[in-house]
Coordinates of C-alpha atoms and ligand atoms in Angstrom, one line a residue:
M14 CA 0.0 0.0 0.0
N15 CA 1.5 3.3 -1.1
L16 CA 1.1 6.2 1.4
K17 CA 4.3 8.0 0.4
G18 CA 4.2 11.8 0.6
R19 CA 0.9 11.9 2.5
H20 CA 0.4 14.0 5.6
F21 CA -0.8 12.4 8.8
I22 CA -3.1 15.0 10.4
T23 CA -6.1 12.8 11.4
T24 CA -7.1 9.2 11.0
Q25 CA -10.1 10.6 9.1
D26 CA -7.8 11.3 6.1
F27 CA -7.1 7.5 5.8
T28 CA -9.3 4.6 4.8
A29 CA -10.0 1.7 7.1
P30 CA -7.7 -0.6 4.9
E31 CA -4.9 2.1 5.1
L32 CA -5.2 2.2 8.9
E33 CA -5.3 -1.6 9.1
F34 CA -2.1 -1.6 7.0
L35 CA -0.4 0.8 9.5
L36 CA -1.5 -1.3 12.5
A37 CA -0.3 -4.5 10.9
R38 CA 3.1 -2.9 10.2
A39 CA 3.2 -1.6 13.8
R40 CA 2.6 -5.1 15.1
E41 CA 5.5 -6.4 12.9
F42 CA 7.8 -3.7 14.3
K43 CA 6.8 -4.7 17.8
H44 CA 7.1 -8.5 17.5
T45 CA 9.8 -9.1 14.9
K46 CA 12.0 -6.0 15.4
P47 CA 13.1 -5.9 11.7
S48 CA 16.7 -4.7 11.2
H49 CA 16.1 -2.8 7.9
K50 CA 16.7 1.0 8.1
P51 CA 14.4 2.8 5.7
L52 CA 15.3 6.2 7.0
E53 CA 19.1 5.7 6.7
G54 CA 20.7 9.0 5.7
K55 CA 17.4 10.9 6.4
A56 CA 16.4 13.3 9.2
V57 CA 13.0 14.1 10.7
A58 CA 12.3 17.4 12.4
L59 CA 10.1 17.3 15.5
A60 CA 8.6 20.8 16.2
F61 CA 7.2 21.1 19.7
L62 CA 5.2 24.2 20.4
N63 CA 4.1 22.6 23.7
P64 CA 5.5 20.3 26.3
S65 CA 5.7 16.5 25.9
M66 CA 7.3 13.4 27.4
R67 CA 5.9 10.4 25.6
T68 CA 5.4 11.9 22.2
R69 CA 8.9 13.5 22.1
L70 CA 10.7 10.4 23.3
S71 CA 8.7 7.8 21.2
M72 CA 9.1 9.9 18.1
E73 CA 12.9 10.4 18.6
L74 CA 13.2 6.7 19.2
A75 CA 11.0 5.8 16.2
V76 CA 13.2 7.8 13.9
Q77 CA 16.4 6.4 15.3
R78 CA 15.1 2.8 15.1
L79 CA 14.3 3.3 11.4
G80 CA 17.9 4.5 10.9
G81 CA 17.2 8.2 10.7
T82 CA 18.2 11.3 12.7
P83 CA 15.6 13.1 14.8
M84 CA 16.0 16.8 15.2
T85 CA 13.8 18.3 18.0
L86 CA 12.9 22.0 18.0
N87 CA 11.5 23.6 21.1
V88 CA 9.5 26.2 19.2
G89 CA 9.4 29.6 21.0
G90 CA 12.0 28.3 23.5
D91 CA 15.4 27.7 22.0
S92 CA 13.9 27.9 18.4
W93 CA 12.0 30.9 17.0
S94 CA 8.4 31.5 17.7
L95 CA 6.2 30.9 14.7
E96 CA 3.4 32.9 13.1
H97 CA 0.8 30.7 11.2
R98 CA -1.6 33.3 9.9
D99 CA -1.1 34.1 6.2
G100 CA -0.9 37.7 5.1
V101 CA -0.5 39.3 8.5
E102 CA 1.9 42.1 9.3
M103 CA 4.4 40.3 11.6
N104 CA 5.1 43.3 13.9
E105 CA 4.0 41.5 17.1
N106 CA 6.0 38.9 19.0
R107 CA 6.2 35.9 16.7
T108 CA 9.5 35.9 14.9
E109 CA 9.2 33.6 11.8
H110 CA 6.4 32.5 9.6
V111 CA 5.6 28.8 9.4
K112 CA 5.8 29.2 5.6
D113 CA 9.5 30.2 5.8
A114 CA 10.3 27.7 8.5
V115 CA 9.0 24.7 6.7
R116 CA 10.5 25.7 3.4
V117 CA 13.9 25.7 5.1
L118 CA 13.1 22.5 7.1
G119 CA 12.2 20.8 3.8
R120 CA 15.8 21.3 2.6
Y121 CA 17.1 19.4 5.7
V122 CA 14.5 16.8 6.6
S123 CA 12.2 14.2 5.1
A124 CA 9.2 14.8 7.4
I125 CA 8.1 17.2 10.1
G126 CA 6.3 16.2 13.3
V127 CA 4.4 19.0 14.9
R128 CA 2.8 19.5 18.3
A129 CA 0.6 22.5 18.4
F130 CA -2.1 22.4 21.1
A131 CA -5.3 24.4 21.1
R132 CA -4.4 27.9 22.5
M133 CA -7.9 28.1 24.2
E134 CA -8.1 31.7 23.2
N135 CA -9.9 31.8 19.9
P136 CA -12.4 28.9 19.3
E137 CA -12.6 29.5 15.5
E138 CA -8.9 29.2 15.2
D139 CA -8.7 26.1 17.4
L140 CA -11.7 24.4 15.7
A141 CA -10.1 25.0 12.3
D142 CA -6.8 23.5 13.6
A143 CA -5.2 26.6 12.2
V144 CA -1.6 26.0 13.3
I145 CA -1.1 22.4 12.1
M146 CA -3.1 23.2 8.9
S147 CA -0.6 26.0 8.2
F148 CA 2.3 23.4 8.4
K149 CA 0.3 21.1 6.2
K150 CA -0.4 23.8 3.6
H151 CA 3.2 25.1 3.3
S152 CA 5.3 22.0 4.0
P153 CA 7.1 20.4 1.1
V154 CA 7.5 17.1 3.1
P155 CA 5.0 15.0 5.0
V156 CA 3.7 16.5 8.3
V157 CA 2.9 14.2 11.2
N158 CA 0.4 15.5 13.8
L159 CA 1.9 15.0 17.3
E160 CA -1.2 16.6 18.8
S161 CA -2.9 19.6 17.4
A162 CA -5.9 21.6 18.6
M163 CA -8.4 19.0 17.3
H164 CA -6.5 15.8 16.8
H165 CA -4.0 13.4 18.3
P166 CA -4.0 10.6 15.7
C167 CA -0.8 8.8 16.7
Q168 CA -2.3 8.4 20.2
S169 CA -5.6 7.1 18.8
L170 CA -3.9 4.6 16.5
A171 CA -1.8 3.4 19.4
D172 CA -5.0 3.1 21.5
V173 CA -6.7 0.9 18.8
M174 CA -3.5 -1.2 18.5
T175 CA -3.6 -1.7 22.3
L176 CA -7.3 -2.8 22.3
V177 CA -6.7 -5.2 19.4
E178 CA -3.9 -6.7 21.4
K179 CA -5.9 -7.1 24.6
R180 CA -9.3 -8.1 23.1
G181 CA -8.3 -9.7 19.8
G182 CA -10.4 -7.2 17.8
V183 CA -12.4 -4.1 18.4
R184 CA -15.5 -4.4 16.2
G185 CA -18.6 -4.2 18.4
L186 CA -16.5 -3.6 21.6
K187 CA -18.4 -1.6 24.1
V188 CA -16.2 1.4 24.8
T189 CA -17.2 4.2 27.2
I190 CA -15.4 7.5 26.9
T191 CA -15.9 9.5 30.0
W192 CA -15.1 13.2 30.8
A193 CA -13.0 13.5 34.0
P194 CA -12.3 16.3 36.5
H195 CA -9.0 18.2 36.1
P196 CA -7.6 21.4 37.6
K197 CA -7.0 22.9 34.1
Q198 CA -9.0 23.6 30.9
L199 CA -7.6 21.0 28.5
P200 CA -8.2 20.7 24.7
T201 CA -10.5 18.1 23.2
A202 CA -7.9 16.6 20.8
V203 CA -7.4 13.2 22.4
T204 CA -11.1 12.6 22.9
N205 CA -11.9 13.7 19.3
S206 CA -9.3 11.4 17.9
F207 CA -10.2 8.4 20.0
L208 CA -13.9 8.9 19.2
L209 CA -13.1 9.1 15.5
A210 CA -10.7 6.1 15.4
A211 CA -13.0 3.9 17.6
T212 CA -15.9 4.5 15.3
Q213 CA -13.8 4.0 12.1
F214 CA -12.9 0.6 13.5
G215 CA -16.6 -0.3 14.4
C216 CA -16.6 0.0 18.2
D217 CA -19.9 0.5 20.1
V218 CA -19.0 3.9 21.7
T219 CA -20.8 5.7 24.6
L220 CA -19.5 9.2 25.2
V221 CA -20.5 10.5 28.6
H222 CA -19.9 14.0 29.9
P223 CA -21.7 16.7 31.9
E224 CA -24.1 18.7 29.7
Q225 CA -21.8 21.8 29.8
F226 CA -18.9 19.9 28.2
P227 CA -20.0 18.8 24.7
L228 CA -17.4 17.9 22.1
P229 CA -17.1 20.0 18.9
G230 CA -20.0 19.2 16.7
R231 CA -17.9 18.4 13.7
A232 CA -16.1 15.6 15.7
L233 CA -19.5 14.1 16.7
E234 CA -20.9 14.4 13.2
A235 CA -17.8 12.7 11.7
A236 CA -18.0 9.9 14.3
G237 CA -21.6 9.4 13.4
R238 CA -20.7 9.0 9.7
N239 CA -17.8 6.6 10.7
A240 CA -20.1 4.4 12.8
A241 CA -22.7 4.3 9.9
A242 CA -19.9 3.2 7.5
S243 CA -18.2 0.7 9.9
G244 CA -21.2 -0.9 11.5
G245 CA -20.3 0.7 14.8
H246 CA -22.4 2.9 17.1
I247 CA -22.1 6.2 18.9
R248 CA -24.4 7.5 21.6
V249 CA -23.9 10.6 23.9
M250 CA -25.0 10.4 27.6
H251 CA -24.8 12.7 30.7
S252 CA -25.2 10.0 33.4
Q253 CA -21.8 8.4 34.2
P254 CA -23.2 5.5 36.3
E255 CA -25.5 4.5 33.4
A256 CA -22.7 4.8 30.8
F257 CA -20.4 2.5 32.9
L258 CA -23.0 -0.3 33.0
G259 CA -21.8 -3.1 30.7
A260 CA -18.8 -1.2 29.4
Q261 CA -15.9 -3.4 28.2
V262 CA -13.5 -0.5 28.0
V263 CA -13.5 2.8 30.0
Y264 CA -11.4 5.6 28.5
A265 CA -11.0 8.7 30.8
K266 CA -10.1 12.2 29.6
S267 CA -10.7 15.7 30.7
W268 CA -11.5 18.5 28.3
G269 CA -12.6 22.1 28.5
S270 CA -16.1 23.5 27.9
L271 CA -16.7 25.1 24.5
A272 CA -19.3 27.3 26.4
F273 CA -16.5 28.8 28.5
Y274 CA -13.7 28.8 26.0
G275 CA -10.7 30.6 27.5
E276 CA -12.8 31.7 30.5
W277 CA -11.2 29.5 33.1
E278 CA -12.6 31.4 36.1
K279 CA -16.2 30.8 35.0
E280 CA -15.5 27.2 34.0
K281 CA -13.8 26.5 37.4
E282 CA -17.0 27.3 39.2
I283 CA -19.0 24.8 37.0
R284 CA -16.4 22.2 37.5
R285 CA -16.8 22.2 41.3
N286 CA -20.1 20.3 40.6
Y287 CA -18.3 17.5 38.8
T288 CA -15.4 16.4 41.0
N289 CA -17.3 13.2 41.6
W290 CA -16.7 12.2 38.0
I291 CA -13.4 10.7 39.0
V292 CA -12.9 7.2 37.8
D293 CA -12.4 4.8 40.7
E294 CA -12.5 1.1 41.5
R295 CA -16.1 1.3 42.8
K296 CA -17.3 2.6 39.5
M297 CA -15.2 0.2 37.5
R298 CA -17.0 -2.7 39.4
D299 CA -20.2 -1.7 37.6
T300 CA -18.7 -2.3 34.2
N301 CA -18.3 -5.6 32.4
D302 CA -14.8 -6.1 33.9
A303 CA -13.7 -3.2 31.7
L304 CA -10.2 -2.4 30.7
F305 CA -9.1 1.1 31.6
M306 CA -7.4 3.5 29.2
H307 CA -5.8 7.0 29.6
C308 CA -3.4 8.8 27.2
L309 CA -1.3 10.2 30.1
P310 CA -0.2 12.4 31.8
V311 CA -2.9 11.8 34.4
R312 CA -3.8 13.7 37.6
R313 CA -3.9 10.9 40.1
N314 CA -6.9 11.0 42.5
V315 CA -8.4 13.9 40.6
E316 CA -9.2 12.3 37.1
V317 CA -8.5 8.7 38.1
A318 CA -8.0 7.0 41.5
D319 CA -4.8 5.2 42.4
N320 CA -6.8 1.9 42.8
V321 CA -7.6 2.0 39.0
L322 CA -4.2 3.3 37.8
D323 CA -2.3 0.7 39.9
G324 CA -4.8 -2.1 39.1
R325 CA -4.6 -5.0 36.7
R326 CA -7.0 -3.4 34.1
N327 CA -5.0 -0.3 33.4
L328 CA -3.7 -0.2 29.8
A329 CA -2.2 3.3 29.9
Y330 CA 1.4 2.0 29.8
D331 CA 0.7 -0.3 26.9
Q332 CA -0.9 2.6 25.1
A333 CA 2.2 4.7 25.7
E334 CA 4.5 1.9 24.5
N335 CA 2.5 1.3 21.3
R336 CA 3.0 5.0 20.4
L337 CA 6.5 3.9 19.4
W338 CA 5.4 1.1 17.1
V339 CA 2.6 3.0 15.3
Q340 CA 4.9 6.0 14.8
M341 CA 7.5 3.8 13.2
A342 CA 4.8 2.4 10.9
I343 CA 3.6 5.9 10.0
L344 CA 7.1 7.3 9.3
E345 CA 8.1 4.3 7.2
A346 CA 4.9 4.6 5.2
L347 CA 4.9 8.3 4.6
I348 CA 8.6 9.1 4.0
K349 CA 9.8 8.8 0.4
Ligands
CP412 N1 0.0 11.1 25.5 C1 0.9 12.1 25.2 O1 0.9 12.6 24.1 O2 1.8 12.3 26.1 P1 2.8 13.5 26.1 O3 2.0 14.8 26.2 O4 3.8 13.3 27.3 O5 3.6 13.5 24.8

């Protein structure tokens, strides 16, 4: 299957057979550890506009294991801050335009990984995924999304790989995605992406959150289309106890309210009503012996209790490991 030269911004840009191909290759990397070096003599830039542990290390390792050289940029730290808006007068505090940066990077590297979180200031800009789309628009080499405002596709592909490993397959699997408490207003990218990937692969998904915390409409609409095409299901609920009944998988994630975008003080007041949405062992007992998932980092005893994170059903470390294998598969597939 030829995916050379493609960008990896969201799993929605790829067909089910293409995603199956990447997962099969990721499993080969994990279990056979092939010695061939498809990135020999090549470099990959990893541009981080935000902090990371797992993504940065697993990407650097993925490039190295494929024989290439990873080059990590701390954008706005020890590398120039970047302007993504086209046509603006750059007399504010961003030093270089994405257009110029990627044209230069294209002379050095064979792909560019980008982490650019939602800024939680301008909903239109975040919903349009404006920063990563600027990289995509201007880059002469493939762009790999390492978490943007709206998507975290490497995470969701690793999540699906983990579920296939543990359950033998995911079609029809009863997966509950639950909002969780958190002391910060986080973006929706991880939830959007897992919702999209799970429905692309035919899972029976229940999304549960307090009414004030809906996901972006376009993610829900796309998930609905995915489910119709894959034979999966998607339902949205606001009662966490009901949503846990019969679940085979519980995926916990916090995200900020679109109703209070960038208005943390207002949202903080609302959140006081939902500290009891923490996932703990008592709630997990109401499930169908569900596996537990989280992308990490996790706020222990705020989002999820110790007794779940330290328990036998926690897959979070498998999810983190599988980032390495899926990213090797993605880089090998995309880079010419
Ligand atoms: N899950 C994830 O992307 O982790 P980091 O933020 O540490 O990269």
